[in-house]
Each structure stands twice: as structure tokens, then as C-alpha cells.
mmCIF file of C-alpha atoms in Angstrom:
data_model
loop_
_atom_site.group_PDB
_atom_site.id
_atom_site.type_symbol
_atom_site.label_atom_id
_atom_site.label_comp_id
_atom_site.label_asym_id
_atom_site.label_seq_id
_atom_site.Cartn_x
_atom_site.Cartn_y
_atom_site.Cartn_z
ATOM 1 C CA MET A 52 103.238 55.216 119.315
ATOM 2 C CA ASN A 53 99.521 55.791 118.928
ATOM 3 C CA TYR A 54 99.267 54.959 115.260
ATOM 4 C CA LYS A 55 95.517 55.625 115.162
ATOM 5 C CA GLU A 56 95.998 59.304 116.136
ATOM 6 C CA ILE A 57 98.986 59.643 113.865
ATOM 7 C CA MET A 58 97.208 58.106 110.903
ATOM 8 C CA TYR A 59 94.172 60.342 111.455
ATOM 9 C CA THR A 60 96.468 63.337 111.164
ATOM 10 C CA VAL A 61 98.265 61.826 108.152
ATOM 11 C CA GLY A 62 94.874 61.432 106.468
ATOM 12 C CA GLN A 63 94.177 65.110 107.088
ATOM 13 C CA LEU A 64 97.584 66.019 105.683
ATOM 14 C CA VAL A 65 97.010 63.984 102.529
ATOM 15 C CA ARG A 66 93.621 65.662 101.976
ATOM 16 C CA CYS A 67 95.138 69.096 102.611
ATOM 17 C CA VAL A 68 97.953 68.539 100.120
ATOM 18 C CA TYR A 69 96.144 66.639 97.366
ATOM 19 C CA GLY A 70 92.421 67.140 97.783
ATOM 20 C CA VAL A 71 90.734 64.241 95.959
ATOM 21 C CA ASP A 72 93.622 63.656 93.512
ATOM 22 C CA VAL A 73 95.989 61.554 95.614
ATOM 23 C CA PRO A 74 98.685 59.943 93.450
ATOM 24 C CA VAL A 75 98.339 56.175 93.546
ATOM 25 C CA ASN A 76 101.933 55.542 94.637
ATOM 26 C CA VAL A 77 101.560 57.996 97.529
ATOM 27 C CA GLN A 78 98.261 56.444 98.633
ATOM 28 C CA ASN A 79 99.592 52.880 98.462
ATOM 29 C CA THR A 80 102.695 53.791 100.451
ATOM 30 C CA ILE A 81 101.309 56.140 103.085
ATOM 31 C CA ILE A 82 98.392 53.934 104.141
ATOM 32 C CA ARG A 83 100.830 51.156 105.126
ATOM 33 C CA PHE A 84 104.040 53.047 105.895
ATOM 34 C CA PRO A 85 103.333 56.654 106.932
ATOM 35 C CA ALA A 86 106.971 57.743 107.430
ATOM 36 C CA LYS A 87 107.908 56.507 103.956
ATOM 37 C CA GLY A 88 104.738 58.017 102.535
ATOM 38 C CA ILE A 89 105.424 61.458 103.998
ATOM 39 C CA GLY A 90 109.006 61.166 102.692
ATOM 40 C CA LEU A 91 107.611 60.387 99.254
ATOM 41 C CA MET A 92 105.281 63.376 99.391
ATOM 42 C CA ASN A 93 108.239 65.544 100.320
ATOM 43 C CA GLN A 94 110.534 64.035 97.689
ATOM 44 C CA ARG A 95 107.914 64.726 94.996
ATOM 45 C CA GLY A 96 107.776 68.378 96.170
ATOM 46 C CA ASP A 97 104.071 68.141 96.942
ATOM 47 C CA ILE A 98 104.309 69.305 100.552
ATOM 48 C CA ILE A 99 106.456 72.362 99.881
ATOM 49 C CA ASN A 100 104.412 73.384 96.821
ATOM 50 C CA THR A 101 101.048 73.269 98.590
ATOM 51 C CA ALA A 102 99.385 76.659 98.734
ATOM 52 C CA ASN A 103 98.222 76.354 102.352
ATOM 53 C CA GLN A 104 101.577 76.193 104.157
ATOM 54 C CA ASP A 105 100.160 77.302 107.541
ATOM 55 C CA GLU A 106 97.845 74.308 107.532
ATOM 56 C CA VAL A 107 100.590 71.909 106.411
ATOM 57 C CA MET A 108 102.817 73.184 109.234
ATOM 58 C CA ARG A 109 100.022 72.753 111.768
ATOM 59 C CA LEU A 110 99.435 69.157 110.682
ATOM 60 C CA MET A 111 103.143 68.275 110.439
ATOM 61 C CA ASN A 112 103.635 69.549 113.989
ATOM 62 C CA LYS A 113 101.129 66.934 115.196
ATOM 63 C CA ILE A 114 103.112 64.057 113.663
ATOM 64 C CA PRO A 115 105.926 62.838 115.946
ATOM 65 C CA SER A 116 109.379 63.618 114.618
ATOM 66 C CA ASP A 117 110.495 60.117 115.643
ATOM 67 C CA LEU A 118 107.754 58.408 113.627
ATOM 68 C CA THR A 119 108.789 54.966 112.526
ATOM 69 C CA ASP A 120 106.957 52.680 110.168
ATOM 70 C CA PRO A 121 105.613 49.384 111.464
ATOM 71 C CA LYS A 122 107.724 46.344 110.577
ATOM 72 C CA ASP A 123 105.054 44.651 108.441
ATOM 73 C CA LYS A 124 102.306 47.084 107.582
ATOM 74 C CA MET A 125 99.895 49.400 109.368
ATOM 75 C CA GLU A 126 97.183 47.814 111.475
ATOM 76 C CA PHE A 127 93.685 47.818 109.978
ATOM 77 C CA ASP A 128 92.291 50.128 112.713
ATOM 78 C CA ALA A 129 94.988 52.702 112.024
ATOM 79 C CA GLN A 130 94.330 52.496 108.284
ATOM 80 C CA GLY A 131 90.679 53.224 109.084
ATOM 81 C CA ALA A 132 91.764 56.230 111.141
ATOM 82 C CA PHE A 133 93.616 57.511 108.059
ATOM 83 C CA TRP A 134 90.416 57.463 106.035
ATOM 84 C CA LEU A 135 88.460 59.105 108.873
ATOM 85 C CA GLY A 136 90.964 61.940 108.959
ATOM 86 C CA TYR A 137 90.885 62.212 105.187
ATOM 87 C CA TYR A 138 87.095 62.477 104.956
ATOM 88 C CA HIS A 139 86.586 64.542 108.134
ATOM 89 C CA TYR A 140 89.062 67.050 106.689
ATOM 90 C CA ALA A 141 86.966 67.259 103.525
ATOM 91 C CA LYS A 142 83.798 67.905 105.531
ATOM 92 C CA ILE A 143 85.298 70.605 107.698
ATOM 93 C CA THR A 144 86.879 72.237 104.640
ATOM 94 C CA ASP A 145 83.345 72.673 103.283
ATOM 95 C CA ASP A 146 81.991 73.817 106.650
ATOM 96 C CA VAL A 147 84.652 76.471 107.388
ATOM 97 C CA ALA A 148 83.261 78.691 104.683
ATOM 98 C CA ASN A 149 80.730 79.661 107.350
ATOM 99 C CA TYR A 150 83.315 80.136 110.138
ATOM 100 C CA GLY A 151 85.456 83.168 110.800
ATOM 101 C CA ALA A 152 86.780 85.596 113.389
ATOM 102 C CA ASN A 153 83.323 86.129 114.935
ATOM 103 C CA GLU A 154 82.887 82.388 115.599
ATOM 104 C CA LEU A 155 86.401 82.137 116.995
ATOM 105 C CA THR A 156 85.653 85.027 119.346
ATOM 106 C CA VAL A 157 82.402 83.415 120.524
ATOM 107 C CA VAL A 158 84.197 80.121 121.212
ATOM 108 C CA GLY A 159 87.101 81.845 122.992
ATOM 109 C CA ASN A 160 84.755 83.799 125.261
ATOM 110 C CA ALA A 161 82.688 80.688 126.003
ATOM 111 C CA LEU A 162 85.748 78.606 126.914
ATOM 112 C CA TYR A 163 87.899 81.139 128.769
ATOM 113 C CA GLY A 164 85.999 84.371 129.448
ATOM 114 C CA ASP A 165 87.222 87.867 128.689
ATOM 115 C CA GLN A 166 90.952 87.034 128.722
ATOM 116 C CA TRP A 167 90.528 84.261 126.184
ATOM 117 C CA GLN A 168 93.135 84.972 123.486
ATOM 118 C CA THR A 169 96.221 83.903 125.422
ATOM 119 C CA ALA A 170 94.498 80.808 126.866
ATOM 120 C CA LEU A 171 93.130 79.695 123.470
ATOM 121 C CA SER A 172 96.541 80.293 121.842
ATOM 122 C CA ARG A 173 98.128 78.063 124.499
ATOM 123 C CA ASP A 174 95.594 75.264 124.112
ATOM 124 C CA LEU A 175 95.843 75.386 120.332
ATOM 125 C CA GLU A 176 99.647 75.149 120.768
ATOM 126 C CA LEU A 177 100.265 78.310 118.737
ATOM 127 C CA SER A 178 103.719 79.847 118.867
ATOM 128 C CA SER A 179 102.256 83.156 120.015
ATOM 129 C CA PRO A 180 98.918 84.859 120.697
ATOM 130 C CA ARG A 181 99.892 87.255 117.895
ATOM 131 C CA ARG A 182 99.072 84.543 115.409
ATOM 132 C CA LEU A 183 95.536 84.327 116.801
ATOM 133 C CA ARG A 184 95.230 88.119 116.679
ATOM 134 C CA ALA A 185 96.302 88.085 113.020
ATOM 135 C CA TRP A 186 93.417 85.676 112.328
ATOM 136 C CA LEU A 187 90.962 87.863 114.192
ATOM 137 C CA SER A 188 92.033 91.026 112.326
ATOM 138 C CA GLY A 189 91.827 89.286 108.960
ATOM 139 C CA GLU A 190 95.558 89.753 108.383
ATOM 140 C CA ARG A 191 95.942 85.989 107.998
ATOM 141 C CA LYS A 192 93.457 83.314 107.049
ATOM 142 C CA ILE A 193 92.378 80.974 109.863
ATOM 143 C CA PRO A 194 93.802 77.554 108.945
ATOM 144 C CA THR A 195 91.112 74.967 108.228
ATOM 145 C CA GLY A 196 92.371 72.481 110.776
ATOM 146 C CA ILE A 197 92.190 74.941 113.653
ATOM 147 C CA TRP A 198 88.455 74.240 113.666
ATOM 148 C CA PHE A 199 89.165 70.558 114.381
ATOM 149 C CA ASP A 200 91.129 71.606 117.437
ATOM 150 C CA VAL A 201 88.491 74.141 118.516
ATOM 151 C CA VAL A 202 85.772 71.476 118.318
ATOM 152 C CA GLU A 203 87.916 69.105 120.417
ATOM 153 C CA LEU A 204 88.396 71.812 123.070
ATOM 154 C CA LEU A 205 84.633 72.386 123.145
ATOM 155 C CA LYS A 206 83.988 68.640 123.494
ATOM 156 C CA GLU A 207 86.488 68.364 126.362
ATOM 157 C CA ARG A 208 84.849 71.262 128.182
ATOM 158 C CA HIS A 209 81.411 69.791 127.549
ATOM 159 C CA LEU A 210 82.493 66.496 129.114
ATOM 160 C CA LYS A 211 83.928 68.263 132.164
ATOM 161 C CA ILE A 212 80.740 70.268 132.615
ATOM 162 C CA GLY A 213 78.668 67.088 132.247
ATOM 163 C CA GLU A 214 80.687 65.413 135.028
ATOM 164 C CA ILE A 215 80.185 68.425 137.318
ATOM 165 C CA ILE A 216 76.442 68.423 136.646
ATOM 166 C CA LYS A 217 76.235 64.680 137.457
ATOM 167 C CA LYS A 218 77.957 65.240 140.785
ATOM 168 C CA MET A 219 75.834 68.209 141.705
ATOM 169 C CA ALA A 220 72.438 67.065 140.470
#
């Protein structure tokens, strides 16, 4: 298991559910034992009572269903990844106030051309392109974390283009 990636996502989940008011018992548990910590969040009813269920679902889908806690405690690097996810989520939450359907359309066209909706839906691992269309029409709010995934797709494409330029130049 790649605990660094998992803990980054767990950090995002904690920020999504609690904002800055993370209960001490949840914080102390989840930073060392993520499976127990997520169980505690669920047992307290915090996950199900969070207003932004689309975002919670998106983040939970990134956490492996067979997640097991380490025998002793989480490695220091993975604990650091938790805090990176927690604070990156806060930053992007502030930034997304300036992002919307127009920006998503620009990104989709830049990455995939005119037939971008199906391809972007696939790469974002959405259940259906209809979900993306609902965001574009304003029928549903674009989940905050989608912008993390969009930025990652842009970075991947940027790296590929950079490699091509190196070979050709």
C-alpha cells in the first residue's frame, strides 16, 4: 500500500469533513491509524452528516477498500503527506471560488479537443459523462477536489509535451 498517497487523500477528507475544527480524538487516531480514524469519523456520524456528500464520495473512492492500519504507527513521511493533503485542500477550497464551468471547458478543450467531455469524465473516473454535464449546466456544483484531479491531468500532459519537445528540439 502506498500510505503516502492514501494519507494525502485522508488529509483532504478530514479537511472536507471538519474544516479547521478537527476533534482531537479523531486527529490523534487518524494520523497514526487511518482505517481506525475513518471508522471513528463514521461512528461519530461526521462523514454522513457532512453537507458536501459528492466531495466525500469522491475522496472515499480514492481510499482503498482493503486499507489496513500499520502494525505500530504510520511512518513519518506518510504523516507529513496527511498534513499536505489537509492544507492543500484548504488552499484549493479558497481558490475554487474563481473556478467554474468556463474553466472546466477551457481545460477539457486544451486536453482533449472538441470531444472532451467523455474523455475528461473517463480520466476523472466519473461514473458517467452526465455528471460532468450537470456541472457544466450548473445543475450540480463542481466538487472542490475535482480541481486537484484536473491540475494533475494538466501536469501529466505538460510533462508528456515537455518530453516530446526535448526529443524534437
